[in-house]
mmCIF file of C-alpha atoms and ligand atoms in Angstrom:
data_model
loop_
_atom_site.group_PDB
_atom_site.id
_atom_site.type_symbol
_atom_site.label_atom_id
_atom_site.label_comp_id
_atom_site.label_asym_id
_atom_site.label_seq_id
_atom_site.Cartn_x
_atom_site.Cartn_y
_atom_site.Cartn_z
ATOM 1 C CA MET I 1 2.244 15.769 -6.635
ATOM 2 C CA VAL I 2 -0.121 14.906 -8.024
ATOM 3 C CA GLN I 3 -3.177 16.784 -10.044
ATOM 4 C CA LEU I 4 -5.989 16.372 -10.006
ATOM 5 C CA PHE I 5 -9.286 17.869 -12.326
ATOM 6 C CA ALA I 6 -12.716 17.510 -11.661
ATOM 7 C CA LEU I 7 -13.424 16.735 -15.069
ATOM 8 C CA GLY I 8 -17.683 15.615 -13.685
ATOM 9 C CA THR I 9 -21.236 16.947 -15.288
ATOM 10 C CA CYS I 10 -21.716 19.625 -12.832
ATOM 11 C CA LEU I 11 -25.281 19.742 -12.169
ATOM 12 C CA LEU I 12 -25.823 22.242 -9.438
ATOM 13 C CA SER I 13 -23.805 25.717 -10.831
ATOM 14 C CA LEU I 14 -22.754 26.691 -7.317
ATOM 15 C CA VAL I 15 -20.601 22.993 -6.636
ATOM 16 C CA CYS I 16 -20.261 23.467 -10.814
ATOM 17 C CA HIS I 17 -18.154 26.417 -10.073
ATOM 18 C CA ALA I 18 -16.095 25.235 -7.586
ATOM 19 C CA LEU I 19 -15.401 21.888 -8.951
ATOM 20 C CA SER I 20 -14.522 22.960 -12.321
ATOM 21 C CA THR I 21 -11.121 24.517 -11.589
ATOM 22 C CA PRO I 22 -7.988 22.253 -11.194
ATOM 23 C CA VAL I 23 -8.361 20.730 -7.261
ATOM 24 C CA ARG I 24 -4.656 19.654 -6.152
ATOM 25 C CA ILE I 25 -4.008 16.907 -3.982
ATOM 26 C CA ALA I 26 -1.619 18.450 -1.368
ATOM 27 C CA ASP I 27 1.467 17.162 -0.500
ATOM 28 C CA PRO I 28 1.269 15.643 3.463
ATOM 29 C CA SER I 29 1.590 17.842 5.869
ATOM 30 C CA ARG I 30 5.133 16.865 7.712
ATOM 31 C CA ARG I 31 6.941 18.531 10.726
ATOM 32 C CA PRO I 32 8.820 21.681 9.499
ATOM 33 C CA LEU I 33 12.809 21.294 9.442
ATOM 34 C CA VAL I 34 15.220 24.036 10.653
ATOM 35 C CA ILE I 35 19.056 23.155 9.707
ATOM 36 C CA TRP I 36 22.140 25.269 10.620
ATOM 37 C CA HIS I 37 25.182 25.162 9.318
ATOM 38 C CA GLY I 38 28.636 24.073 10.441
ATOM 39 C CA LEU I 39 31.851 25.986 10.702
ATOM 40 C CA GLY I 40 33.134 27.334 7.573
ATOM 41 C CA ASP I 41 29.812 27.128 5.458
ATOM 42 C CA SER I 42 26.741 29.230 4.877
ATOM 43 C CA TYR I 43 23.078 28.879 5.088
ATOM 44 C CA ALA I 44 22.633 29.136 1.579
ATOM 45 C CA SER I 45 26.099 27.463 0.074
ATOM 46 C CA PRO I 46 25.652 25.132 -2.893
ATOM 47 C CA GLY I 47 26.045 22.393 -0.186
ATOM 48 C CA MET I 48 23.344 23.027 2.176
ATOM 49 C CA LEU I 49 21.067 23.508 -0.777
ATOM 50 C CA GLU I 50 21.483 20.316 -2.510
ATOM 51 C CA PHE I 51 21.182 18.727 0.972
ATOM 52 C CA MET I 52 18.055 20.512 1.187
ATOM 53 C CA GLN I 53 16.737 19.290 -2.099
ATOM 54 C CA LEU I 54 17.790 16.171 -1.305
ATOM 55 C CA ILE I 55 15.374 16.374 1.866
ATOM 56 C CA LYS I 56 12.939 17.759 0.228
ATOM 57 C CA ASP I 57 12.558 14.250 -2.568
ATOM 58 C CA MET I 58 12.661 12.319 0.706
ATOM 59 C CA HIS I 59 9.835 13.784 1.986
ATOM 60 C CA SER I 60 7.629 15.716 -0.318
ATOM 61 C CA GLY I 61 5.779 18.937 0.654
ATOM 62 C CA ILE I 62 8.481 19.747 4.079
ATOM 63 C CA PHE I 63 9.138 23.016 4.767
ATOM 64 C CA ILE I 64 13.307 23.839 5.681
ATOM 65 C CA HIS I 65 14.571 26.350 7.614
ATOM 66 C CA SER I 66 18.076 27.140 7.456
ATOM 67 C CA VAL I 67 19.633 29.125 10.256
ATOM 68 C CA TYR I 68 21.541 32.788 9.194
ATOM 69 C CA LEU I 69 22.931 35.811 10.950
ATOM 70 C CA LYS I 70 23.569 37.517 7.703
ATOM 71 C CA GLU I 71 21.686 37.315 4.687
ATOM 72 C CA ASP I 72 24.974 37.706 2.522
ATOM 73 C CA LEU I 73 26.878 34.267 2.543
ATOM 74 C CA GLU I 74 30.367 36.069 3.617
ATOM 75 C CA GLU I 75 29.081 37.570 6.300
ATOM 76 C CA ASP I 76 27.076 34.276 7.528
ATOM 77 C CA GLN I 77 30.735 32.426 7.103
ATOM 78 C CA LYS I 78 32.164 34.858 9.058
ATOM 79 C CA ALA I 79 29.871 35.345 11.827
ATOM 80 C CA GLY I 80 30.599 31.224 11.843
ATOM 81 C CA PHE I 81 33.965 32.290 13.402
ATOM 82 C CA PHE I 82 33.743 35.704 14.759
ATOM 83 C CA GLY I 83 31.280 37.081 16.937
ATOM 84 C CA HIS I 84 29.167 36.981 21.054
ATOM 85 C CA VAL I 85 27.517 33.085 20.351
ATOM 86 C CA ASN I 86 25.536 34.152 22.708
ATOM 87 C CA GLU I 87 24.163 36.857 21.128
ATOM 88 C CA GLN I 88 23.438 35.301 17.742
ATOM 89 C CA LEU I 89 21.466 32.996 19.671
ATOM 90 C CA GLU I 90 18.792 35.226 20.826
ATOM 91 C CA ILE I 91 18.836 36.075 17.419
ATOM 92 C CA VAL I 92 18.786 32.660 16.204
ATOM 93 C CA ALA I 93 15.915 32.145 18.902
ATOM 94 C CA GLU I 94 14.053 35.445 17.515
ATOM 95 C CA GLN I 95 14.095 34.078 13.843
ATOM 96 C CA LEU I 96 12.184 31.159 13.974
ATOM 97 C CA SER I 97 9.966 32.755 16.347
ATOM 98 C CA ASN I 98 9.290 35.078 13.120
ATOM 99 C CA VAL I 99 8.544 32.106 10.546
ATOM 100 C CA THR I 100 5.088 30.905 10.681
ATOM 101 C CA GLU I 101 5.651 27.778 9.077
ATOM 102 C CA LEU I 102 7.530 26.820 12.169
ATOM 103 C CA SER I 103 5.060 27.719 14.736
ATOM 104 C CA GLY I 104 3.586 24.633 15.727
ATOM 105 C CA GLY I 105 7.536 23.247 16.979
ATOM 106 C CA PHE I 106 9.769 21.888 14.006
ATOM 107 C CA ASP I 107 12.707 19.147 14.055
ATOM 108 C CA ALA I 108 16.778 19.816 14.277
ATOM 109 C CA ILE I 109 19.966 18.836 12.531
ATOM 110 C CA GLY I 110 23.010 21.254 13.912
ATOM 111 C CA PHE I 111 25.997 20.464 11.499
ATOM 112 C CA SER I 112 29.208 20.189 13.825
ATOM 113 C CA GLN I 113 29.045 23.912 16.371
ATOM 114 C CA GLY I 114 25.352 24.303 14.606
ATOM 115 C CA GLY I 115 24.528 21.340 16.795
ATOM 116 C CA GLN I 116 25.486 22.377 20.382
ATOM 117 C CA PHE I 117 23.799 25.607 19.008
ATOM 118 C CA LEU I 118 20.246 24.040 19.070
ATOM 119 C CA ARG I 119 21.079 21.963 21.458
ATOM 120 C CA ALA I 120 21.643 26.028 23.654
ATOM 121 C CA TYR I 121 18.250 27.139 21.899
ATOM 122 C CA VAL I 122 16.291 23.443 23.022
ATOM 123 C CA GLU I 123 17.675 24.713 26.639
ATOM 124 C CA ARG I 124 17.316 28.497 26.371
ATOM 125 C CA TYR I 125 14.778 29.327 23.964
ATOM 126 C CA ASN I 126 12.944 26.078 22.820
ATOM 127 C CA THR I 127 10.114 28.840 21.586
ATOM 128 C CA PRO I 128 8.837 27.452 19.407
ATOM 129 C CA PRO I 129 9.970 23.644 20.672
ATOM 130 C CA VAL I 130 12.077 21.236 18.633
ATOM 131 C CA ASN I 131 11.157 18.054 18.464
ATOM 132 C CA ASN I 132 14.091 15.318 17.374
ATOM 133 C CA LEU I 133 17.540 17.433 17.505
ATOM 134 C CA ILE I 134 20.455 15.407 15.453
ATOM 135 C CA THR I 135 23.489 16.911 15.595
ATOM 136 C CA PHE I 136 26.600 15.118 12.927
ATOM 137 C CA GLY I 137 29.454 15.431 14.812
ATOM 138 C CA SER I 138 29.320 18.270 16.932
ATOM 139 C CA GLN I 139 31.082 19.262 19.978
ATOM 140 C CA HIS I 140 29.001 19.456 23.323
ATOM 141 C CA MET I 141 31.910 18.775 25.593
ATOM 142 C CA GLY I 142 33.581 21.245 23.697
ATOM 143 C CA VAL I 143 36.890 20.616 21.571
ATOM 144 C CA SER I 144 41.235 20.758 23.570
ATOM 145 C CA ASP I 145 42.342 22.102 20.140
ATOM 146 C CA LEU I 146 40.851 24.263 17.506
ATOM 147 C CA PRO I 147 40.157 23.604 14.063
ATOM 148 C CA MET I 148 42.708 23.369 11.735
ATOM 149 C CA CYS I 149 42.773 25.169 8.732
ATOM 150 C CA SER I 150 42.986 24.662 4.952
ATOM 151 C CA ARG I 151 44.537 27.210 3.144
ATOM 152 C CA TRP I 152 41.939 29.575 0.970
ATOM 153 C CA ASP I 153 39.809 29.284 4.386
ATOM 154 C CA ILE I 154 41.308 33.197 5.646
ATOM 155 C CA PHE I 155 38.415 33.965 8.686
ATOM 156 C CA CYS I 156 39.697 30.986 9.984
ATOM 157 C CA GLN I 157 42.703 31.342 9.293
ATOM 158 C CA LEU I 158 42.630 35.140 11.159
ATOM 159 C CA ALA I 159 40.304 33.537 13.890
ATOM 160 C CA ARG I 160 43.405 30.994 14.464
ATOM 161 C CA ARG I 161 45.820 33.253 14.421
ATOM 162 C CA ALA I 162 43.458 35.894 17.006
ATOM 163 C CA ALA I 163 43.013 32.676 20.100
ATOM 164 C CA ARG I 164 46.964 32.719 19.824
ATOM 165 C CA GLY I 165 46.229 35.869 21.667
ATOM 166 C CA GLY I 166 44.338 33.280 24.607
ATOM 167 C CA VAL I 167 41.451 31.230 24.241
ATOM 168 C CA TYR I 168 39.592 32.081 28.082
ATOM 169 C CA THR I 169 40.915 35.862 27.305
ATOM 170 C CA ASP I 170 37.751 38.317 27.743
ATOM 171 C CA TRP I 171 38.185 39.219 24.348
ATOM 172 C CA ALA I 172 38.284 35.789 23.060
ATOM 173 C CA GLN I 173 35.386 34.883 24.813
ATOM 174 C CA HIS I 174 33.083 37.321 23.100
ATOM 175 C CA ASN I 175 34.212 37.827 19.764
ATOM 176 C CA LEU I 176 36.079 34.144 18.276
ATOM 177 C CA VAL I 177 33.141 31.720 18.485
ATOM 178 C CA GLN I 178 35.545 29.105 18.792
ATOM 179 C CA ALA I 179 36.830 29.643 22.124
ATOM 180 C CA GLN I 180 33.268 29.822 23.639
ATOM 181 C CA TYR I 181 33.796 25.968 23.063
ATOM 182 C CA TYR I 182 37.041 25.984 23.703
ATOM 183 C CA ARG I 183 37.557 23.204 27.132
ATOM 184 C CA ASP I 184 40.469 22.832 28.262
ATOM 185 C CA PRO I 185 41.118 19.555 31.108
ATOM 186 C CA ALA I 186 43.786 20.511 31.886
ATOM 187 C CA LYS I 187 42.686 24.171 32.629
ATOM 188 C CA LEU I 188 39.399 23.276 33.872
ATOM 189 C CA GLU I 189 39.629 25.914 36.740
ATOM 190 C CA ILE I 190 39.831 28.812 34.060
ATOM 191 C CA TYR I 191 37.606 27.458 31.101
ATOM 192 C CA LEU I 192 35.060 27.689 34.461
ATOM 193 C CA GLN I 193 35.468 31.203 35.581
ATOM 194 C CA SER I 194 36.053 32.681 31.841
ATOM 195 C CA ASN I 195 33.667 30.297 29.415
ATOM 196 C CA THR I 196 30.609 32.502 28.496
ATOM 197 C CA PHE I 197 28.831 29.591 26.564
ATOM 198 C CA LEU I 198 29.760 26.098 26.696
ATOM 199 C CA ALA I 199 29.823 25.809 31.006
ATOM 200 C CA ASP I 200 27.184 27.758 31.136
ATOM 201 C CA ILE I 201 24.936 25.612 28.655
ATOM 202 C CA ASN I 202 26.199 22.147 30.156
ATOM 203 C CA ASN I 203 24.962 23.561 33.284
ATOM 204 C CA GLU I 204 28.512 22.547 34.632
ATOM 205 C CA VAL I 205 29.095 26.464 36.468
ATOM 206 C CA SER I 206 27.745 24.682 39.916
ATOM 207 C CA GLU I 207 26.674 28.488 41.700
ATOM 208 C CA SER I 208 24.347 28.511 38.185
ATOM 209 C CA HIS I 209 22.605 25.609 37.365
ATOM 210 C CA ASN I 210 19.372 26.100 35.423
ATOM 211 C CA ALA I 211 16.722 24.330 35.627
ATOM 212 C CA THR I 212 14.631 25.793 32.786
ATOM 213 C CA TYR I 213 17.932 24.501 30.780
ATOM 214 C CA SER I 214 17.207 20.628 31.878
ATOM 215 C CA ASN I 215 13.391 20.200 31.784
ATOM 216 C CA ASN I 216 14.104 21.903 28.235
ATOM 217 C CA LEU I 217 16.520 19.459 27.139
ATOM 218 C CA VAL I 218 14.454 16.658 28.691
ATOM 219 C CA SER I 219 11.465 17.624 26.407
ATOM 220 C CA LEU I 220 13.367 16.231 23.396
ATOM 221 C CA ASN I 221 11.459 13.337 21.594
ATOM 222 C CA ALA I 222 15.108 12.487 21.017
ATOM 223 C CA LEU I 223 18.314 13.775 20.545
ATOM 224 C CA VAL I 224 20.394 11.805 18.236
ATOM 225 C CA LEU I 225 23.954 12.523 18.346
ATOM 226 C CA VAL I 226 26.319 11.480 15.530
ATOM 227 C CA LEU I 227 30.007 10.946 16.312
ATOM 228 C CA PHE I 228 32.153 10.553 12.416
ATOM 229 C CA SER I 229 34.053 7.645 12.666
ATOM 230 C CA GLY I 230 37.323 9.089 11.462
ATOM 231 C CA ASP I 231 37.081 12.688 12.530
ATOM 232 C CA LYS I 232 39.809 14.676 13.278
ATOM 233 C CA THR I 233 38.245 18.035 13.059
ATOM 234 C CA VAL I 234 37.039 17.693 16.288
ATOM 235 C CA VAL I 235 39.460 17.193 19.495
ATOM 236 C CA PRO I 236 38.745 14.496 20.903
ATOM 237 C CA LYS I 237 35.787 13.235 17.812
ATOM 238 C CA GLU I 238 34.295 11.682 21.375
ATOM 239 C CA SER I 239 32.971 15.211 22.068
ATOM 240 C CA SER I 240 30.284 14.714 19.236
ATOM 241 C CA TRP I 241 29.414 11.660 22.240
ATOM 242 C CA PHE I 242 29.374 14.081 24.869
ATOM 243 C CA GLY I 243 32.982 12.444 25.166
ATOM 244 C CA SER I 244 36.097 14.443 26.072
ATOM 245 C CA TYR I 245 39.856 14.089 27.488
ATOM 246 C CA ALA I 246 40.938 13.095 31.311
ATOM 247 C CA PRO I 247 41.869 15.465 33.576
ATOM 248 C CA ALA I 248 45.467 15.733 32.671
ATOM 249 C CA ASN I 249 47.053 13.018 35.936
ATOM 250 C CA SER I 250 50.607 14.262 36.077
ATOM 251 C CA SER I 251 51.140 10.723 37.729
ATOM 252 C CA SER I 252 50.546 9.060 34.208
ATOM 253 C CA THR I 253 53.134 7.658 32.668
ATOM 254 C CA THR I 254 52.165 7.126 29.720
ATOM 255 C CA ASP I 255 50.769 10.053 27.400
ATOM 256 C CA GLU I 256 47.633 8.310 26.087
ATOM 257 C CA LYS I 257 44.815 10.370 26.787
ATOM 258 C CA THR I 258 41.817 8.787 27.492
ATOM 259 C CA ILE I 259 38.096 9.577 27.658
ATOM 260 C CA VAL I 260 35.861 10.256 30.013
ATOM 261 C CA PRO I 261 32.385 8.700 28.008
ATOM 262 C CA MET I 262 29.649 10.266 27.774
ATOM 263 C CA ARG I 263 27.723 8.835 30.889
ATOM 264 C CA LEU I 264 30.894 9.295 33.394
ATOM 265 C CA GLN I 265 31.256 12.552 32.724
ATOM 266 C CA PRO I 266 29.788 14.678 35.845
ATOM 267 C CA LEU I 267 26.698 16.507 34.015
ATOM 268 C CA TYR I 268 25.416 13.466 33.202
ATOM 269 C CA THR I 269 25.800 11.725 36.160
ATOM 270 C CA HIS I 270 24.600 14.344 38.284
ATOM 271 C CA ASP I 271 21.591 15.047 35.302
ATOM 272 C CA TRP I 272 22.541 18.599 35.226
ATOM 273 C CA ILE I 273 21.078 19.253 31.974
ATOM 274 C CA GLY I 274 18.845 16.302 31.378
ATOM 275 C CA LEU I 275 20.924 14.256 29.686
ATOM 276 C CA ARG I 276 20.972 11.513 31.953
ATOM 277 C CA SER I 277 17.075 11.373 32.093
ATOM 278 C CA LEU I 278 16.971 11.863 28.831
ATOM 279 C CA ASP I 279 19.165 8.644 27.593
ATOM 280 C CA GLU I 280 17.052 6.309 30.984
ATOM 281 C CA SER I 281 14.276 6.413 28.975
ATOM 282 C CA GLY I 282 15.748 5.287 25.873
ATOM 283 C CA ARG I 283 15.925 8.584 23.964
ATOM 284 C CA VAL I 284 19.165 9.731 23.324
ATOM 285 C CA ILE I 285 20.857 8.078 20.357
ATOM 286 C CA LEU I 286 23.944 7.196 19.541
ATOM 287 C CA GLU I 287 25.146 6.873 15.818
ATOM 288 C CA THR I 288 28.292 6.422 13.897
ATOM 289 C CA CYS I 289 28.910 7.608 10.925
ATOM 290 C CA ASP I 290 32.476 6.351 8.650
ATOM 291 C CA GLY I 291 34.722 8.937 7.344
ATOM 292 C CA GLU I 292 36.168 12.462 8.457
ATOM 293 C CA HIS I 293 34.649 15.014 10.422
ATOM 294 C CA MET I 294 30.822 15.603 7.805
ATOM 295 C CA GLN I 295 31.601 13.662 5.365
ATOM 296 C CA LEU I 296 28.058 12.778 4.989
ATOM 297 C CA THR I 297 27.399 9.719 2.772
ATOM 298 C CA ASP I 298 24.526 8.728 2.229
ATOM 299 C CA GLU I 299 24.594 5.527 4.623
ATOM 300 C CA CYS I 300 25.640 8.291 6.803
ATOM 301 C CA TRP I 301 22.729 10.547 6.711
ATOM 302 C CA LYS I 302 19.461 8.998 4.538
ATOM 303 C CA PRO I 303 18.216 6.408 7.235
ATOM 304 C CA LEU I 304 18.188 9.031 10.335
ATOM 305 C CA VAL I 305 16.392 11.489 8.367
ATOM 306 C CA GLN I 306 14.197 9.422 7.199
ATOM 307 C CA ARG I 307 13.313 7.670 11.068
ATOM 308 C CA PHE I 308 14.182 10.841 13.082
ATOM 309 C CA VAL I 309 12.649 14.174 10.171
ATOM 310 C CA GLY I 310 9.482 14.647 8.261
ATOM 311 C CA GLU I 311 6.692 12.779 10.026
ATOM 312 C CA VAL I 312 2.893 13.520 8.298
ATOM 313 C CA LEU I 313 1.128 15.519 11.204
ATOM 314 C CA ASP I 314 -1.909 15.444 8.840
ATOM 315 C CA GLU I 315 -2.686 13.067 6.406
ATOM 316 C CA TYR I 316 -4.443 14.362 3.575
ATOM 317 C CA VAL I 317 -8.182 12.617 2.864
ATOM 318 C CA PRO I 318 -10.136 13.824 -0.309
ATOM 319 C CA SER I 319 -12.810 14.312 1.050
ATOM 320 C CA GLU I 320 -16.165 12.239 -0.747
ATOM 321 C CA THR I 321 -17.248 14.964 -3.084
ATOM 322 C CA MET I 322 -14.629 15.128 -5.301
ATOM 323 C CA LEU I 323 -13.940 11.659 -4.985
ATOM 324 C CA ARG I 324 -17.486 11.264 -5.944
ATOM 325 C CA VAL I 325 -16.781 13.768 -9.057
ATOM 326 C CA GLN I 326 -13.516 11.490 -9.903
ATOM 327 C CA ASP I 327 -16.091 9.120 -11.582
HETATM 328 C C1 LIG B 1 11.191 39.314 13.864
HETATM 329 O O1 LIG B 1 10.268 39.614 13.370
HETATM 330 C C2 LIG B 1 9.778 41.626 13.700
HETATM 331 C C3 LIG B 1 8.962 41.997 13.360
HETATM 332 O O2 LIG B 1 7.831 42.230 11.847
HETATM 333 C C4 LIG B 1 10.765 41.991 12.959
HETATM 334 O O3 LIG B 1 10.527 43.342 13.580
HETATM 335 C C5 LIG B 1 12.531 41.608 13.656
HETATM 336 O O4 LIG B 1 13.083 42.734 12.474
HETATM 337 C C6 LIG B 1 12.653 40.329 13.420
HETATM 338 N N1 LIG B 1 13.203 39.342 13.670
HETATM 339 C C7 LIG B 1 14.630 38.161 12.835
HETATM 340 C C8 LIG B 1 15.718 38.162 13.709
HETATM 341 O O5 LIG B 1 14.437 37.952 12.015
HETATM 342 C C1 LIG B 2 17.644 29.912 33.262
HETATM 343 O O1 LIG B 2 17.696 29.854 31.822
HETATM 344 C C2 LIG B 2 16.111 30.919 31.209
HETATM 345 C C3 LIG B 2 16.755 30.259 29.966
HETATM 346 O O2 LIG B 2 17.830 31.151 28.932
HETATM 347 C C4 LIG B 2 16.640 32.522 31.468
HETATM 348 O O3 LIG B 2 14.952 33.209 31.111
HETATM 349 C C5 LIG B 2 16.641 32.898 33.246
HETATM 350 O O4 LIG B 2 16.688 33.272 33.605
HETATM 351 C C6 LIG B 2 18.023 31.859 33.416
HETATM 352 N N1 LIG B 2 18.221 31.762 34.717
HETATM 353 C C7 LIG B 2 18.935 31.819 35.395
HETATM 354 C C8 LIG B 2 18.759 31.759 37.365
HETATM 355 O O5 LIG B 2 19.863 32.931 35.258
HETATM 356 C C1 LIG B 3 46.618 9.078 37.558
HETATM 357 O O1 LIG B 3 47.473 7.779 36.718
HETATM 358 C C2 LIG B 3 47.716 7.028 37.899
HETATM 359 C C3 LIG B 3 49.250 6.177 36.787
HETATM 360 O O2 LIG B 3 48.005 5.783 35.758
HETATM 361 C C4 LIG B 3 46.225 6.367 38.121
HETATM 362 O O3 LIG B 3 46.486 4.901 39.283
HETATM 363 C C5 LIG B 3 45.555 7.362 38.567
HETATM 364 O O4 LIG B 3 43.864 6.482 39.396
HETATM 365 C C6 LIG B 3 45.041 8.193 37.727
HETATM 366 N N1 LIG B 3 44.318 9.260 38.381
HETATM 367 C C7 LIG B 3 43.676 9.638 38.164
HETATM 368 C C8 LIG B 3 42.616 10.920 38.919
HETATM 369 O O5 LIG B 3 43.035 9.791 36.868
#
């Protein structure tokens, strides 16, 4: 930030008064950013605060909003495991529309499950609209296994235990967040009938294709999908690129599961959510980062945040009067 002081001689008292006060050259006006944290994290954890500061160091003057469901950090973390995603999204959509700095639109970064939630925001709400959406290690085609829990993650263990009762039960589909993006290729029929979130935002239920979803997704400037090459948390890791395991094949002799890549997915080939249109116009960017799930090295996030976040919208140009005053 540069501070300039008007030190010129003032002849006209009115102008003099205005110019004798410090004139701060503002940072350029940049497109703001919204971040949605991942599972096990909260909107203002030390890691999130550090990441936001690093982005502010890169893009001076950028406004960043970190999505929260509860103001209390522990409650916010818990909401990543327990709740109904559709209701959470409604709250977040209202929250984002309330933030005046975001009213002209924003770029968005979703960490892990925050990525598919932000995509759902784009498809269902998108007011204010998202420009670029970057998702890191997200589960766009769901997971075929629940994430493993670290020993000290009590919410994760509780959620995992609760899910043993069945991920497709009505209770799980309204109370366990991970169940709402659990997609078992061996049980696609049950998934399509029972799932309350992922099947809907992926427009996989044929009777209820929603054209708003594809129209909104296609309106993105870019959709950047980041896969972690050594991801053992997201099963399969290709879900970050809209990949999934192929439906189980009983006549197959091997246990090796094959991956259906994005461009062979029915939702892509039939363009149910606009993904194909977006891709064919060069606006789906598939990126790989080395390492385990959410191992955000500088080499991973910096080039992407440099390129897709913080675009200068309104360069500050000093007026002639001020330039003269500096002489
Ligand atoms: C949005 O703003 C309205 C009006 O100020 C307020 O009643 C509401 O609680 C806010 N919603 C959220 C989610 O912050
Ligand atoms: C499609 O989605 C929009 C946005 O969420 C919603 O307002 C609309 O009711 C949906 N249409 C149908 C037919 O479900
Ligand atoms: C099932 O596996 C067999 C043998 O590997 C293969 O020939 C066949 O094409 C597979 N079918 C499907 C639907 O993937």
